[in-house]
CSV table of C-alpha atoms in Angstrom, one decimal:
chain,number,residue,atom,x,y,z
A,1226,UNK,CA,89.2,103.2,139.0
A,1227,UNK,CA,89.6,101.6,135.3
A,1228,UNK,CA,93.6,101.1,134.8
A,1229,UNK,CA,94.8,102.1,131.2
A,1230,UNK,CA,98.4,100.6,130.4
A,1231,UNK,CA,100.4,103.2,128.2
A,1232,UNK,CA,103.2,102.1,126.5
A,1233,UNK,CA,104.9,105.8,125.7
A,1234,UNK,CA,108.4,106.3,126.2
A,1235,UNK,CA,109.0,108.1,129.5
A,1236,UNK,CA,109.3,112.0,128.1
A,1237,UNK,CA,105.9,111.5,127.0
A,1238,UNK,CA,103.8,109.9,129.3
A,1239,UNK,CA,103.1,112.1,132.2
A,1240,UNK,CA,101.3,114.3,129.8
A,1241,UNK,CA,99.0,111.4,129.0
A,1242,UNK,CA,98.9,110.4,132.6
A,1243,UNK,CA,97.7,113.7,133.4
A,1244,UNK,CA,94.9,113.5,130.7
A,1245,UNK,CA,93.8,110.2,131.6
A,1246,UNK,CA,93.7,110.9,135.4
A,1247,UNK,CA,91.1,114.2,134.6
A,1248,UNK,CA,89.3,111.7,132.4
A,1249,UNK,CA,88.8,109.5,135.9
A,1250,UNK,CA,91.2,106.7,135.0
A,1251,UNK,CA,94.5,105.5,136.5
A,1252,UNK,CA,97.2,105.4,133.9
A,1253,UNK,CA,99.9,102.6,134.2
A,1254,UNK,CA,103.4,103.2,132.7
A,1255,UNK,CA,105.2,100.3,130.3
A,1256,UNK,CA,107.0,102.2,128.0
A,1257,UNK,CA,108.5,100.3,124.9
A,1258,UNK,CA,111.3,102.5,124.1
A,1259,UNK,CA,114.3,105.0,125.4
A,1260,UNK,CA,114.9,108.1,123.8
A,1261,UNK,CA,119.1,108.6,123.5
A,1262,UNK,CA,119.9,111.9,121.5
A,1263,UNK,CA,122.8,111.3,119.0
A,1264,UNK,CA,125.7,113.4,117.4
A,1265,UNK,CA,125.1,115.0,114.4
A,1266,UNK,CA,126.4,118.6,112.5
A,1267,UNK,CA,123.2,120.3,110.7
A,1268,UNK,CA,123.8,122.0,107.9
A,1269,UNK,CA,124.1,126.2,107.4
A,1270,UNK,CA,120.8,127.7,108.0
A,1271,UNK,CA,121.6,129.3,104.6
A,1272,UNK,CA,121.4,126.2,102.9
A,1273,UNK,CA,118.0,124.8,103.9
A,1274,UNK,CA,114.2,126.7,103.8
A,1275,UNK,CA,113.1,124.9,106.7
A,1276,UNK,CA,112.9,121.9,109.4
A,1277,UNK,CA,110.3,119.2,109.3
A,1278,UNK,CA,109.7,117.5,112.6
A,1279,UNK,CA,107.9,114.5,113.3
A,1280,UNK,CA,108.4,113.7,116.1
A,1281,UNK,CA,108.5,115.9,119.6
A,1282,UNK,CA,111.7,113.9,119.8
A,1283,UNK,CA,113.5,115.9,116.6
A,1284,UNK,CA,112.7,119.3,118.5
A,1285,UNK,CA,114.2,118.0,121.9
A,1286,UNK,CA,117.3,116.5,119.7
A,1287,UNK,CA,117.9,119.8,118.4
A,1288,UNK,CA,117.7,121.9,121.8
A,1289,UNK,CA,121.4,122.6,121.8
A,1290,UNK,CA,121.2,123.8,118.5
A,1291,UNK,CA,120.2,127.7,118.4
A,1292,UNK,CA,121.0,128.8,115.1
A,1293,UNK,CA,118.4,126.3,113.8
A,1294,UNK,CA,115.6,128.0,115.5
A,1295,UNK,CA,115.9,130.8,113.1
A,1296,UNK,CA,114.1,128.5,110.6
A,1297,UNK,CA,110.7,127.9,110.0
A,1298,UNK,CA,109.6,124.3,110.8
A,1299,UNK,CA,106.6,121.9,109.4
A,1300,UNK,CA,105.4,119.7,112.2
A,1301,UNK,CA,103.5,116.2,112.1
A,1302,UNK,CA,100.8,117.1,114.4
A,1303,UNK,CA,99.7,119.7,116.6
A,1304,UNK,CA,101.4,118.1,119.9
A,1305,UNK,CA,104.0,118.5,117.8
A,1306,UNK,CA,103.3,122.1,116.6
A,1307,UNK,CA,102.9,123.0,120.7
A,1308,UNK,CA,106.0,121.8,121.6
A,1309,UNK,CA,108.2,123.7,118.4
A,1310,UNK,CA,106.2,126.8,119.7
A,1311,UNK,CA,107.1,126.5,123.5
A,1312,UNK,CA,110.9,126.0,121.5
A,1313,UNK,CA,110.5,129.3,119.8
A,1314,UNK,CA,110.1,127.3,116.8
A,1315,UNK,CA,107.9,129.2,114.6
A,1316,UNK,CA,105.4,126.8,113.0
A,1317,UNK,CA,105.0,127.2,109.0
A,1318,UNK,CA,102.4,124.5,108.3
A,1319,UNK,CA,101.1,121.3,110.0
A,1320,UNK,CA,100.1,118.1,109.3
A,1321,UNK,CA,96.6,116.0,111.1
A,1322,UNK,CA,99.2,113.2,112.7
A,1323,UNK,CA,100.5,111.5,109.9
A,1324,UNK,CA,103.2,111.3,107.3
A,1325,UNK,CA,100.3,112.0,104.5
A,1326,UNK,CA,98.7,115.2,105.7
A,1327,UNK,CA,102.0,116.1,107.1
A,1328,UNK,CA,103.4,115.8,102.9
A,1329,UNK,CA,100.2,117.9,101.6
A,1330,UNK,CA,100.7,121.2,104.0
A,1331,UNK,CA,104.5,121.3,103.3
A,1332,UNK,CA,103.6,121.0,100.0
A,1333,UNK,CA,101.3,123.5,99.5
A,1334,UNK,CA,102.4,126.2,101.6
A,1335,UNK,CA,106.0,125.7,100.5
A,1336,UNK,CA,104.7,126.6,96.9
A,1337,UNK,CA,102.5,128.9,98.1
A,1338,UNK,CA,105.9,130.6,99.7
A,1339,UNK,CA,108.0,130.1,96.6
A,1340,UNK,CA,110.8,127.9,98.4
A,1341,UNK,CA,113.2,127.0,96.7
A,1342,UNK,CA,116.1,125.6,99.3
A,1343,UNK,CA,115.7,121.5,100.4
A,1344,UNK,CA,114.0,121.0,103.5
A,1345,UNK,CA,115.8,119.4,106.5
A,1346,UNK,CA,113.9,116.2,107.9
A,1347,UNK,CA,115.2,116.2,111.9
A,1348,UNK,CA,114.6,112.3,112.7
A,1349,UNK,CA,115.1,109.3,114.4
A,1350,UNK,CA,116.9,106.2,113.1
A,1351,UNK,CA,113.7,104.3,112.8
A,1352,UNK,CA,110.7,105.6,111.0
A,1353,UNK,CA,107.6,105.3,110.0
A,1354,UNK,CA,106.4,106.3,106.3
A,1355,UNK,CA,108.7,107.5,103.4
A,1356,UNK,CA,108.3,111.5,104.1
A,1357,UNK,CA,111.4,112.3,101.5
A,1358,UNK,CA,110.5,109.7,98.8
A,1359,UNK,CA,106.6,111.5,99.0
A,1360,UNK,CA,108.4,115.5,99.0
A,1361,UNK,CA,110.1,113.9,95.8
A,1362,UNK,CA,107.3,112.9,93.9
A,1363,UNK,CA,105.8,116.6,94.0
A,1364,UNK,CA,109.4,118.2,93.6
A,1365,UNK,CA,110.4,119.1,96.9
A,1366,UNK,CA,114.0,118.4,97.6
A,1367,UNK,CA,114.4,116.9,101.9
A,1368,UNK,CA,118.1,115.8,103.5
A,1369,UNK,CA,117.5,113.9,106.7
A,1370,UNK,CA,119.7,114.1,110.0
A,1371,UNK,CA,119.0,111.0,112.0
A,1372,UNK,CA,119.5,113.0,115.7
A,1373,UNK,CA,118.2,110.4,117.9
A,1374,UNK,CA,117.8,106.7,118.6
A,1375,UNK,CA,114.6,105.2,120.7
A,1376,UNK,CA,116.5,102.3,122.1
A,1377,UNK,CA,114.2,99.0,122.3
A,1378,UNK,CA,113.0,98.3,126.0
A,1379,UNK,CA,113.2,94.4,126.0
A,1380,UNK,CA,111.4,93.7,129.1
A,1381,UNK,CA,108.2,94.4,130.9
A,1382,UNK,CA,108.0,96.0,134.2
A,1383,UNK,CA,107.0,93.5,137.0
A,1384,UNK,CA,104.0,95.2,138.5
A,1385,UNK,CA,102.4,95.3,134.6
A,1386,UNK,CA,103.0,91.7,134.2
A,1387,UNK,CA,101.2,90.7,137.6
A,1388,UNK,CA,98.1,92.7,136.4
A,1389,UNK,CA,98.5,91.2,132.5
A,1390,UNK,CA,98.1,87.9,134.8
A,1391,UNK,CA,95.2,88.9,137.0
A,1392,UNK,CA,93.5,90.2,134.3
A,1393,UNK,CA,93.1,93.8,136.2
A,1394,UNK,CA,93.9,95.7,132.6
A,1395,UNK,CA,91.2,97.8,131.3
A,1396,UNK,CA,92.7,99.2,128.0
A,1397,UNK,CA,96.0,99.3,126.4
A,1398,UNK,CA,97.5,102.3,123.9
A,1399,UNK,CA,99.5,102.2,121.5
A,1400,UNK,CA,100.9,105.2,120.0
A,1401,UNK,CA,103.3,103.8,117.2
A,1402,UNK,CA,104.0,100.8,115.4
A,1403,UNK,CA,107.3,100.2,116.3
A,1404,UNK,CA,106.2,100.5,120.4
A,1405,UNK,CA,103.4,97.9,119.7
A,1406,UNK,CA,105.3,95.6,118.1
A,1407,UNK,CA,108.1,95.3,121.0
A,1408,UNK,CA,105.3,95.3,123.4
A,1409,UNK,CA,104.0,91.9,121.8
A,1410,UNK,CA,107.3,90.8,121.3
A,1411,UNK,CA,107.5,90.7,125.2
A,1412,UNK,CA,104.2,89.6,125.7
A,1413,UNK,CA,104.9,86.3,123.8
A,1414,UNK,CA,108.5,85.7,125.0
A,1415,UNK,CA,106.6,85.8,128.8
A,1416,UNK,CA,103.9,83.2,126.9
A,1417,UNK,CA,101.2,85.9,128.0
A,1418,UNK,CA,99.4,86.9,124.2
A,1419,UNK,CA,96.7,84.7,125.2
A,1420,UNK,CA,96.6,86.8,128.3
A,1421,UNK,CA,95.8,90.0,126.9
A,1422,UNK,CA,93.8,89.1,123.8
A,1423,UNK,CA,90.9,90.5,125.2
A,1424,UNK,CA,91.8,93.5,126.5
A,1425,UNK,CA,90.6,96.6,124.4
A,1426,UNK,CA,93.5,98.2,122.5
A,1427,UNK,CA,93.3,101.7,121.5
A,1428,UNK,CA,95.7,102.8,118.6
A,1429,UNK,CA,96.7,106.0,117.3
A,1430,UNK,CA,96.4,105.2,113.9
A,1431,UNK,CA,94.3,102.5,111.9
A,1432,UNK,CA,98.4,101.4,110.2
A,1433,UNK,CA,99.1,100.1,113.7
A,1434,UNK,CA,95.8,98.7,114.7
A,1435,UNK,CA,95.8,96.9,110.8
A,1436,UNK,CA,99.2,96.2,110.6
A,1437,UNK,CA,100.4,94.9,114.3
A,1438,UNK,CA,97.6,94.6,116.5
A,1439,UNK,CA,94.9,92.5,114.7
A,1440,UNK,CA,96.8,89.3,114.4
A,1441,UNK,CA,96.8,89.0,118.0
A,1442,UNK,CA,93.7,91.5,119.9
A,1443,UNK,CA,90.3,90.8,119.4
A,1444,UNK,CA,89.1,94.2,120.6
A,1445,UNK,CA,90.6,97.0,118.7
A,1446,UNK,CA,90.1,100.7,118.4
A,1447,UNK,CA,92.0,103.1,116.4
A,1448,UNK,CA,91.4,107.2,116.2
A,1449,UNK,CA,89.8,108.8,113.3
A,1450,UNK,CA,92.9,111.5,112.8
A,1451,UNK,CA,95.9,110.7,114.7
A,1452,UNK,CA,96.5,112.8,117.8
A,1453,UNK,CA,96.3,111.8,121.3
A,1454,UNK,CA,92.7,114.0,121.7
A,1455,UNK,CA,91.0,111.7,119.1
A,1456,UNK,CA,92.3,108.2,120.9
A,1457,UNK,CA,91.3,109.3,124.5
A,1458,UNK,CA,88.0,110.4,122.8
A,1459,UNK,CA,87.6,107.4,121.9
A,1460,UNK,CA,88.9,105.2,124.7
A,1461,UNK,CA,86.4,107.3,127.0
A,1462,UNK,CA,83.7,106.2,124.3
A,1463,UNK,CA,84.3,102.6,124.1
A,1464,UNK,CA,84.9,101.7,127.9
């Protein structure tokens, strides 16, 4: 059985891992980040026209907050959009996976519904894109909560590395840049890059396959739209 490494934070890999084992592969767990939920005081519902989520992670942040459920949210992607749902969320408009599609539906339907109020971005510390500065530029007003840290994993686990060694890897994914990056990081601090440079890498997006992965992989995939359907699509294709 062909051994795929995912490098998904813990929350989210045993629905990969499930996909991957119908799919007739064994899925191997190295996840590059921790998700730690922080403080934070939203603002009145009254205030704000809706939520923007995305990441799965800004709808478990919120989960002790009720009163927010009474707004409409925009989500990233439709993991994301199945998740807010399962939450009670209801869904307004989502994007294909990224920050850009994600800006045109909350654009249009918000003018389509004649909002008015800001939107409230529900994020972590770190991300990826400039989602208010692009809401901006087409008049759109967004305040951003930062609920939630993924804390850096700075070490491999030491049944991965033995297999990085014996070369018994069969694909690597990458779902973010951030994860990708601190998975390299590791991989050169353990003098292993030259290890895994020929080990096809499957990314969610063509920014981390462009902007992370090509200095250092020679075989490298990314999904046409960024969801986890597309990259498994894709990984089936290419092994």
């Amino acid at each position: 059985m062909r051994q795929i490494l995912v490098t998904r934070p813990k929350a989210d890999f045993s629905r990969t891992a499930k996909k991957l084992a119908q799919m007739g592969y064994k899925a191997l767990h190295a996840p590059m980040m921790k998700y730690r939920p922080l403080d934070f005081k939203p603002p009145k519902t009254n205030a704000i026209s809706a939520l923007i989520f995305t990441s799965a992670n800004g709808i478990r942040a919120v989960e002790n907050h009720r009163d927010l459920r009474n707004l409409g949210c925009y989500v990233v992607g439709a993991q994301t959009k199945q998740m807010a749902l399962a939450c009670g969320f209801e869904v307004l408009a989502q994007g294909d996976g990224d920050v850009e599609t994600l800006c045109q539906a909350i654009e249009a339907d918000y003018k389509t519904r004649q909002l008015t109020k800001p939107l409230l971005h529900i994020s972590g510390v770190h991300q990826a894109g400039n989602l208010s500065q692009k809401l901006a530029d087409v008049g759109i007003v967004t305040e951003r909560i930062q609920a939630y840290i993924m804390d850096e994993i700075e070490h491999l686990p030491a049944d991965i590395i033995e297999l990085i060694k014996s070369q018994k890897l069969d694909a690597m994914l990458f779902y973010s840049q951030r994860s990708a990056k601190i998975f390299l990081n590791n991989i050169g601090n353990l003098g292993l890059m030259s290890a895994i440079a020929e080990i096809p890498t499957f990314c969610l997006s063509k920014t981390i396959a462009q902007r992370v992965c090509t200095p250092y992989l020679k075989h490298i995939y990314s999904a046409a739209q960024a969801n986890e359907d597309d990259l498994l699509a894709l990984l089936q294709k290419k092994l």
